[in-house]
PDB file of N, CA and C in Angstrom:
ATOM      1  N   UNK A 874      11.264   5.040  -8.259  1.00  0.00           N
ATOM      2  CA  UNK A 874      10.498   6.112  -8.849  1.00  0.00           C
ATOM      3  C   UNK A 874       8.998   5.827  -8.783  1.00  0.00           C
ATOM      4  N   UNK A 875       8.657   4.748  -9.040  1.00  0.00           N
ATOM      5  CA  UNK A 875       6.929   4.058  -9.299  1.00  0.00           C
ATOM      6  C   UNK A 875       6.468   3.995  -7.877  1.00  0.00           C
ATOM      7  N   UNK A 876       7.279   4.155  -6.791  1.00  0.00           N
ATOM      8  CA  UNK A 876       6.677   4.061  -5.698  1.00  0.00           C
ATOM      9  C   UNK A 876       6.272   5.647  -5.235  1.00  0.00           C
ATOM     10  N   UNK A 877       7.564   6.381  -5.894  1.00  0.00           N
ATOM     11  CA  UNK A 877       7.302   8.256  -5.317  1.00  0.00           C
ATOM     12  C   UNK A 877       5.746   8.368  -6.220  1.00  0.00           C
ATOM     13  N   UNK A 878       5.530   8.040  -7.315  1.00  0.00           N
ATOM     14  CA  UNK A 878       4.599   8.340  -8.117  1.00  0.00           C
ATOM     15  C   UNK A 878       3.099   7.657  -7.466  1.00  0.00           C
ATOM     16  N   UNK A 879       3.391   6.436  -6.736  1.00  0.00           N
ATOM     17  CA  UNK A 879       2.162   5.873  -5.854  1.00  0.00           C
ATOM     18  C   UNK A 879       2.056   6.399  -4.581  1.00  0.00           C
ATOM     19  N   UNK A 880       2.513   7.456  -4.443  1.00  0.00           N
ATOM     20  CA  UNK A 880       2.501   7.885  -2.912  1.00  0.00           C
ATOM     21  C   UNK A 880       2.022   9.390  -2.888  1.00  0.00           C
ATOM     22  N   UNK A 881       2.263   9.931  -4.415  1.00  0.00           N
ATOM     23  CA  UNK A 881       1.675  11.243  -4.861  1.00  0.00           C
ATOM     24  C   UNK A 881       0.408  10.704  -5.297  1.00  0.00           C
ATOM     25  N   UNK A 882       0.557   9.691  -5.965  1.00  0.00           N
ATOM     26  CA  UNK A 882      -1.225   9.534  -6.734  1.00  0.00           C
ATOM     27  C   UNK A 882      -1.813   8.607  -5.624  1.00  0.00           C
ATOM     28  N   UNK A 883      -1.824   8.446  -4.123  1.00  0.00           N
ATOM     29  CA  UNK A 883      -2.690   8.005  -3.050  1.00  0.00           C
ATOM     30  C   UNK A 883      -2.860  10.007  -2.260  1.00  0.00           C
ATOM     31  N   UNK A 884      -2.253  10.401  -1.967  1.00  0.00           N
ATOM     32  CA  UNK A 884      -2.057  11.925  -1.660  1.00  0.00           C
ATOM     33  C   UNK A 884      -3.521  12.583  -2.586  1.00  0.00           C
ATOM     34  N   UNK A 885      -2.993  12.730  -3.975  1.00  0.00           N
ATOM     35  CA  UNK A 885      -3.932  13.168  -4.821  1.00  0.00           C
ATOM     36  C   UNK A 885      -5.157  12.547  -4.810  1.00  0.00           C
ATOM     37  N   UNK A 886      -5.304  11.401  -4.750  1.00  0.00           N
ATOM     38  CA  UNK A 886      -6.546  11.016  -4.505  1.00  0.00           C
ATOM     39  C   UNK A 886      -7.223  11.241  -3.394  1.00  0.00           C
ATOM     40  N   UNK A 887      -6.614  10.986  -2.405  1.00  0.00           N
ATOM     41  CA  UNK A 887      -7.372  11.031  -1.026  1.00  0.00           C
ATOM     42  C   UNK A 887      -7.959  12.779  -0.882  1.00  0.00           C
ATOM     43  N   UNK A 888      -7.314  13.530  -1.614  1.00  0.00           N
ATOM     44  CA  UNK A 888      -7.115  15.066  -1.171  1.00  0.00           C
ATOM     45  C   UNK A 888      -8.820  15.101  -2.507  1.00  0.00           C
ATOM     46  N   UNK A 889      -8.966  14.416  -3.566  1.00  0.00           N
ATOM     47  CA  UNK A 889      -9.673  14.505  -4.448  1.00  0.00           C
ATOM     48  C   UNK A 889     -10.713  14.149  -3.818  1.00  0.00           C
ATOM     49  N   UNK A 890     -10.988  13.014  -3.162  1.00  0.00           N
ATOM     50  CA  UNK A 890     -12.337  12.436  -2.538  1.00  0.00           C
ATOM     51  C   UNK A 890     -12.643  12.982  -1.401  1.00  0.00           C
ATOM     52  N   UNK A 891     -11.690  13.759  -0.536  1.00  0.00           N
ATOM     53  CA  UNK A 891     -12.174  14.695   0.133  1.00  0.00           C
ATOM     54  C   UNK A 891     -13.072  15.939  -0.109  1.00  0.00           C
ATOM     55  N   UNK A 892     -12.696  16.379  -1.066  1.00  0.00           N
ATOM     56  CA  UNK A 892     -13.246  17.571  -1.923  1.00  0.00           C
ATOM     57  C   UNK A 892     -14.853  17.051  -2.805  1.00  0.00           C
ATOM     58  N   UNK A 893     -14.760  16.009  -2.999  1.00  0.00           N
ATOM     59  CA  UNK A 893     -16.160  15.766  -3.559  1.00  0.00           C
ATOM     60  C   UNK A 893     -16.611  15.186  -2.698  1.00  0.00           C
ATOM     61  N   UNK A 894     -16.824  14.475  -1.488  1.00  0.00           N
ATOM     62  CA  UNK A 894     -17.272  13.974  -0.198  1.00  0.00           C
ATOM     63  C   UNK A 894     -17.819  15.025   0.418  1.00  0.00           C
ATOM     64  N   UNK A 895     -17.050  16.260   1.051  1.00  0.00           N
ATOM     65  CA  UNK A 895     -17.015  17.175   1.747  1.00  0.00           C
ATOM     66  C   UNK A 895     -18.184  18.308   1.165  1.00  0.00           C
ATOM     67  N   UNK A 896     -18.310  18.493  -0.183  1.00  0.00           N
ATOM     68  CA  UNK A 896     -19.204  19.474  -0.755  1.00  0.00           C
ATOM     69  C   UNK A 896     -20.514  18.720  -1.704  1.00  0.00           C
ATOM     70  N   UNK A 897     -20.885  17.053  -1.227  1.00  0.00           N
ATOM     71  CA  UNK A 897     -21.725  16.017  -1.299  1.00  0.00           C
ATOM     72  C   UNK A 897     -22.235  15.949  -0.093  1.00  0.00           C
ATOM     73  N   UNK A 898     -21.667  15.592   1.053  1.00  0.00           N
ATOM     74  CA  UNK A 898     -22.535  15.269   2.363  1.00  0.00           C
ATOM     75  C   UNK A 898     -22.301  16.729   3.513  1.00  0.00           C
ATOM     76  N   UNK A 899     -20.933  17.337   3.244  1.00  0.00           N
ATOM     77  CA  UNK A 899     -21.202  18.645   4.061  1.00  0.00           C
ATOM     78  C   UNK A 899     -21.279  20.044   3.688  1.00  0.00           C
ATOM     79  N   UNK A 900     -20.610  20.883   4.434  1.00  0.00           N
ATOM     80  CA  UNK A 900     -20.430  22.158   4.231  1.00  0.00           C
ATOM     81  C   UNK A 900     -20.027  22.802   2.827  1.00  0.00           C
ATOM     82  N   UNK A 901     -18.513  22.884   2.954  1.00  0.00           N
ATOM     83  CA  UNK A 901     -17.945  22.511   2.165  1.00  0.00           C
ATOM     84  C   UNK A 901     -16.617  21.567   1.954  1.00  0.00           C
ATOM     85  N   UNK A 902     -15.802  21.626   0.905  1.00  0.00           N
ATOM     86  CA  UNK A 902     -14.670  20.699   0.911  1.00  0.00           C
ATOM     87  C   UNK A 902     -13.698  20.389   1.844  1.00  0.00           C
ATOM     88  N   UNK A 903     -13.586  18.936   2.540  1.00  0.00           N
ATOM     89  CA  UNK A 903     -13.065  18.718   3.355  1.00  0.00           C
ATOM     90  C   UNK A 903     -10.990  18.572   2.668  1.00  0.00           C
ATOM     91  N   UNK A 904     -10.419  18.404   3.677  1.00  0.00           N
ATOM     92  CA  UNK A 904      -8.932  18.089   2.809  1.00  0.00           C
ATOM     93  C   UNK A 904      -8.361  19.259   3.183  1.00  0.00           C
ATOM     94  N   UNK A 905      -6.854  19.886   2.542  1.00  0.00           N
ATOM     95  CA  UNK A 905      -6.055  20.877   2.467  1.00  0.00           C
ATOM     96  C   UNK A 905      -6.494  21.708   0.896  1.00  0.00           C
ATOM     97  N   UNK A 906      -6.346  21.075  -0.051  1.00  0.00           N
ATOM     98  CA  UNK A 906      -6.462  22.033  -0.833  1.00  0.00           C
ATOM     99  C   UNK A 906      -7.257  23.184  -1.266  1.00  0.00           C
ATOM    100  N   UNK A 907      -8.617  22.864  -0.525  1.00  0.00           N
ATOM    101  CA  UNK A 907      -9.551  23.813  -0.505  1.00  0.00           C
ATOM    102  C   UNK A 907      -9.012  25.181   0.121  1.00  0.00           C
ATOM    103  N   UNK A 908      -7.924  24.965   1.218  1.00  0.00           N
ATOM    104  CA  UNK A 908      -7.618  26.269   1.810  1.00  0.00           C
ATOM    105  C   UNK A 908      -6.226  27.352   0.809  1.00  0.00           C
ATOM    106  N   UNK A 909      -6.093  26.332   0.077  1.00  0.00           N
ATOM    107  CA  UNK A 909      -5.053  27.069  -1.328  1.00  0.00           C
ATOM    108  C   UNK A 909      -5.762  27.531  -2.382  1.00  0.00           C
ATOM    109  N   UNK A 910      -6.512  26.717  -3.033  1.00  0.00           N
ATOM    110  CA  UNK A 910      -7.124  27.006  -4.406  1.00  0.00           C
ATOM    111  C   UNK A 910      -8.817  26.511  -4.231  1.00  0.00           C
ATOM    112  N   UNK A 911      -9.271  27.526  -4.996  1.00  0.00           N
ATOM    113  CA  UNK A 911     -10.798  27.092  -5.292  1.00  0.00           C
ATOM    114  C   UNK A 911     -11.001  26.175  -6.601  1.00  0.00           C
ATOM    115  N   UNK A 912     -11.283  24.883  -6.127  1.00  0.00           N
ATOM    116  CA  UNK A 912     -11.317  24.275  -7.299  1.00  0.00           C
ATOM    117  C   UNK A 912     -13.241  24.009  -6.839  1.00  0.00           C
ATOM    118  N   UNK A 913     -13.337  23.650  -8.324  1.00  0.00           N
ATOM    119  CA  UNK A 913     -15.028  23.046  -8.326  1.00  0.00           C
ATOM    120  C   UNK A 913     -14.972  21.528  -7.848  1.00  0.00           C
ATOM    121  N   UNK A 914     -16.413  20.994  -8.072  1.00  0.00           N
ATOM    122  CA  UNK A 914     -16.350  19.542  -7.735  1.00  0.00           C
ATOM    123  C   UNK A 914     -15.804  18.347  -8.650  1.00  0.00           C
ATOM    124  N   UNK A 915     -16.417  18.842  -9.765  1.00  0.00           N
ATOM    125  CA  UNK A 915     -16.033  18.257 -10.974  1.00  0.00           C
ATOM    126  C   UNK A 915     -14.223  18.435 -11.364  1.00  0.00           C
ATOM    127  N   UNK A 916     -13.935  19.384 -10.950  1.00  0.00           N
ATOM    128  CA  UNK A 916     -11.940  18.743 -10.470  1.00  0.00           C
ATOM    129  C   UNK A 916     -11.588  18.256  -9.439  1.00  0.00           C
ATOM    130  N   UNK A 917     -12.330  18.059  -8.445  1.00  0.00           N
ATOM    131  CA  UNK A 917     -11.971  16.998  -7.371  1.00  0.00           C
ATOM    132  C   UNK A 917     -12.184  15.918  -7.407  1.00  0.00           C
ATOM    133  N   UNK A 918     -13.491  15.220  -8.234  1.00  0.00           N
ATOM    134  CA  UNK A 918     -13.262  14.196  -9.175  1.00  0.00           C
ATOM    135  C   UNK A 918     -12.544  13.601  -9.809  1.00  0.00           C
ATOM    136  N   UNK A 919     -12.158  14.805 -10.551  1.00  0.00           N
ATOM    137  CA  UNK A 919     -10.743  14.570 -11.692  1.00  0.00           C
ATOM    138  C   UNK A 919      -9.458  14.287 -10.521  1.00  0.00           C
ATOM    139  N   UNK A 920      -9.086  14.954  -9.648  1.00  0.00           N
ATOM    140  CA  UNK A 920      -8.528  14.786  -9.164  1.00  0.00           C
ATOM    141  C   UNK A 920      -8.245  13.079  -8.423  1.00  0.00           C
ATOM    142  N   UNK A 921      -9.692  12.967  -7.829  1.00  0.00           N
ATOM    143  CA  UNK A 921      -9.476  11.775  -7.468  1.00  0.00           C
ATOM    144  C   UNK A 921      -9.168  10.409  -8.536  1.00  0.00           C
ATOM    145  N   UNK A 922      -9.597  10.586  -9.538  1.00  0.00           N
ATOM    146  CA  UNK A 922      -9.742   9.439 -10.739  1.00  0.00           C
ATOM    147  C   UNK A 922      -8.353   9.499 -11.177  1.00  0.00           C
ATOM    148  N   UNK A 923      -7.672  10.938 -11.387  1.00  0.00           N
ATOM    149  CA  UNK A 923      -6.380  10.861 -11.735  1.00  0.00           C
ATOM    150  C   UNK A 923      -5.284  10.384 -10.654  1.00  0.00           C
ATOM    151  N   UNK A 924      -5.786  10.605  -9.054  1.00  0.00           N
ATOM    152  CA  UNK A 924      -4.574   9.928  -8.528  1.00  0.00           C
ATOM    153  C   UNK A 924      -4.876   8.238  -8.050  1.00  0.00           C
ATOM    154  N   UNK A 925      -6.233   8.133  -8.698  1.00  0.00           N
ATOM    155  CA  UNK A 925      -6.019   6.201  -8.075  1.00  0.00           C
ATOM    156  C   UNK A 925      -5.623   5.939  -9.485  1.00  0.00           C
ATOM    157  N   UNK A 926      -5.007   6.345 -10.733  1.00  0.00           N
ATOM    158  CA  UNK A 926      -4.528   5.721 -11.996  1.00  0.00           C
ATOM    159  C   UNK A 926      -3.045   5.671 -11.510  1.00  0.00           C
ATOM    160  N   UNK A 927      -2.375   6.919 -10.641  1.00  0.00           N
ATOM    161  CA  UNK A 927      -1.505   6.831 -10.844  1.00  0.00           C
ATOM    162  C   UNK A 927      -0.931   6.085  -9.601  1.00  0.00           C
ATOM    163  N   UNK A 928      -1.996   5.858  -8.030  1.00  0.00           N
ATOM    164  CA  UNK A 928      -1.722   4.975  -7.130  1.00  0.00           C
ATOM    165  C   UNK A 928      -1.370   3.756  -8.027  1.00  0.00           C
ATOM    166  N   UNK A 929      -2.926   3.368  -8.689  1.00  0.00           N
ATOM    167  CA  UNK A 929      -2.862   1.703  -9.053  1.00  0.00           C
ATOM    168  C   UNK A 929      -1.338   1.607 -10.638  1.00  0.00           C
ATOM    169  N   UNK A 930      -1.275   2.341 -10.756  1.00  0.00           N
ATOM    170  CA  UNK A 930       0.063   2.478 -11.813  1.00  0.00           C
ATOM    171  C   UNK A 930       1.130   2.150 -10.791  1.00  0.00           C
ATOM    172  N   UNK A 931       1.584   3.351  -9.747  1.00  0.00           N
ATOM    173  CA  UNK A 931       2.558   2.588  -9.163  1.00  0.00           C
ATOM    174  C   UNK A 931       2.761   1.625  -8.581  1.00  0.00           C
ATOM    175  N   UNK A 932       1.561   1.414  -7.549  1.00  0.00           N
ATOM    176  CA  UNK A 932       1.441  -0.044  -6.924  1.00  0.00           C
ATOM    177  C   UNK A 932       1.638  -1.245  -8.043  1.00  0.00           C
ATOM    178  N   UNK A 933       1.109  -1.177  -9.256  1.00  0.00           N
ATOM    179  CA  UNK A 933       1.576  -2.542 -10.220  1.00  0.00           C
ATOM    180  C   UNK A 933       2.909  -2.601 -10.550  1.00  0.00           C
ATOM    181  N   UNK A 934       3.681  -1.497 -10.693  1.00  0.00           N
ATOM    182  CA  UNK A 934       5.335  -1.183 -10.934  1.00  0.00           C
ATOM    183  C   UNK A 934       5.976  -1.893  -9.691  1.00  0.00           C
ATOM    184  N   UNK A 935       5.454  -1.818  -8.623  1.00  0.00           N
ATOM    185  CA  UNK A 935       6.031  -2.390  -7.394  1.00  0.00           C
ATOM    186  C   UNK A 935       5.754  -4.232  -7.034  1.00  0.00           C
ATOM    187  N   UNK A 936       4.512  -4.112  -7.253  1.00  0.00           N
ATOM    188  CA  UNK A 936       4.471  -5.505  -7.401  1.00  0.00           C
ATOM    189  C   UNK A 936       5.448  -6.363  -8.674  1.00  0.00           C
ATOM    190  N   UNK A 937       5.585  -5.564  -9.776  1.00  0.00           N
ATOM    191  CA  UNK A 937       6.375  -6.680 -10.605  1.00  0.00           C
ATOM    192  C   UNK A 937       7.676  -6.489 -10.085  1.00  0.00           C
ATOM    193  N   UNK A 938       8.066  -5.559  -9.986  1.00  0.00           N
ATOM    194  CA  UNK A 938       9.943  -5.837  -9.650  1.00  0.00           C
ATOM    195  C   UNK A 938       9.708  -6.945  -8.185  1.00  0.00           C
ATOM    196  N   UNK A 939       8.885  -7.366  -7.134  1.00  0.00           N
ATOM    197  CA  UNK A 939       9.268  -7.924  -6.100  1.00  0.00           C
ATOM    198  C   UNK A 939       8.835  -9.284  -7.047  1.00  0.00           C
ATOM    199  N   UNK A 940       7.735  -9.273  -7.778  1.00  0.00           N
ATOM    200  CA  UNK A 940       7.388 -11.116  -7.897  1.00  0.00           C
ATOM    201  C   UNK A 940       8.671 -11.536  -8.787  1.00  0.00           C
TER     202      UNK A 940
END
């Protein structure tokens, strides 16, 4: 399960730092979600901060069951 949850919160993030990257140095928001929903910058932020909690959440779930 901690790994499906680190593979959505690397997804979410990457899709988050696209969106504040993309409408910081270019046009506008780089990524997929921009072509679904209009989000602002300040939720692509959120976005990104919320999926490296839940990357670095699962990635630590994975590391303890192997050590």
């Amino acid at each position: 399960m901690k790994e499906t949850v680190a593979i959505i919160g690397w997804v979410v993030g990457i899709q988050g730092a696209l969106g504040v990257l993309g409408r910081t140095f270019g046009d506008g928001p780089w990524g997929l979600l921009h072509r679904w929903w209009e989000i602002p910058t300040a939720g692509y932020a959120a976005l990104a901060v919320v999926g490296a909690v839940l990357a670095v959440w699962g990635e630590a779930g994975r590391r303890k069951r192997v050590a």
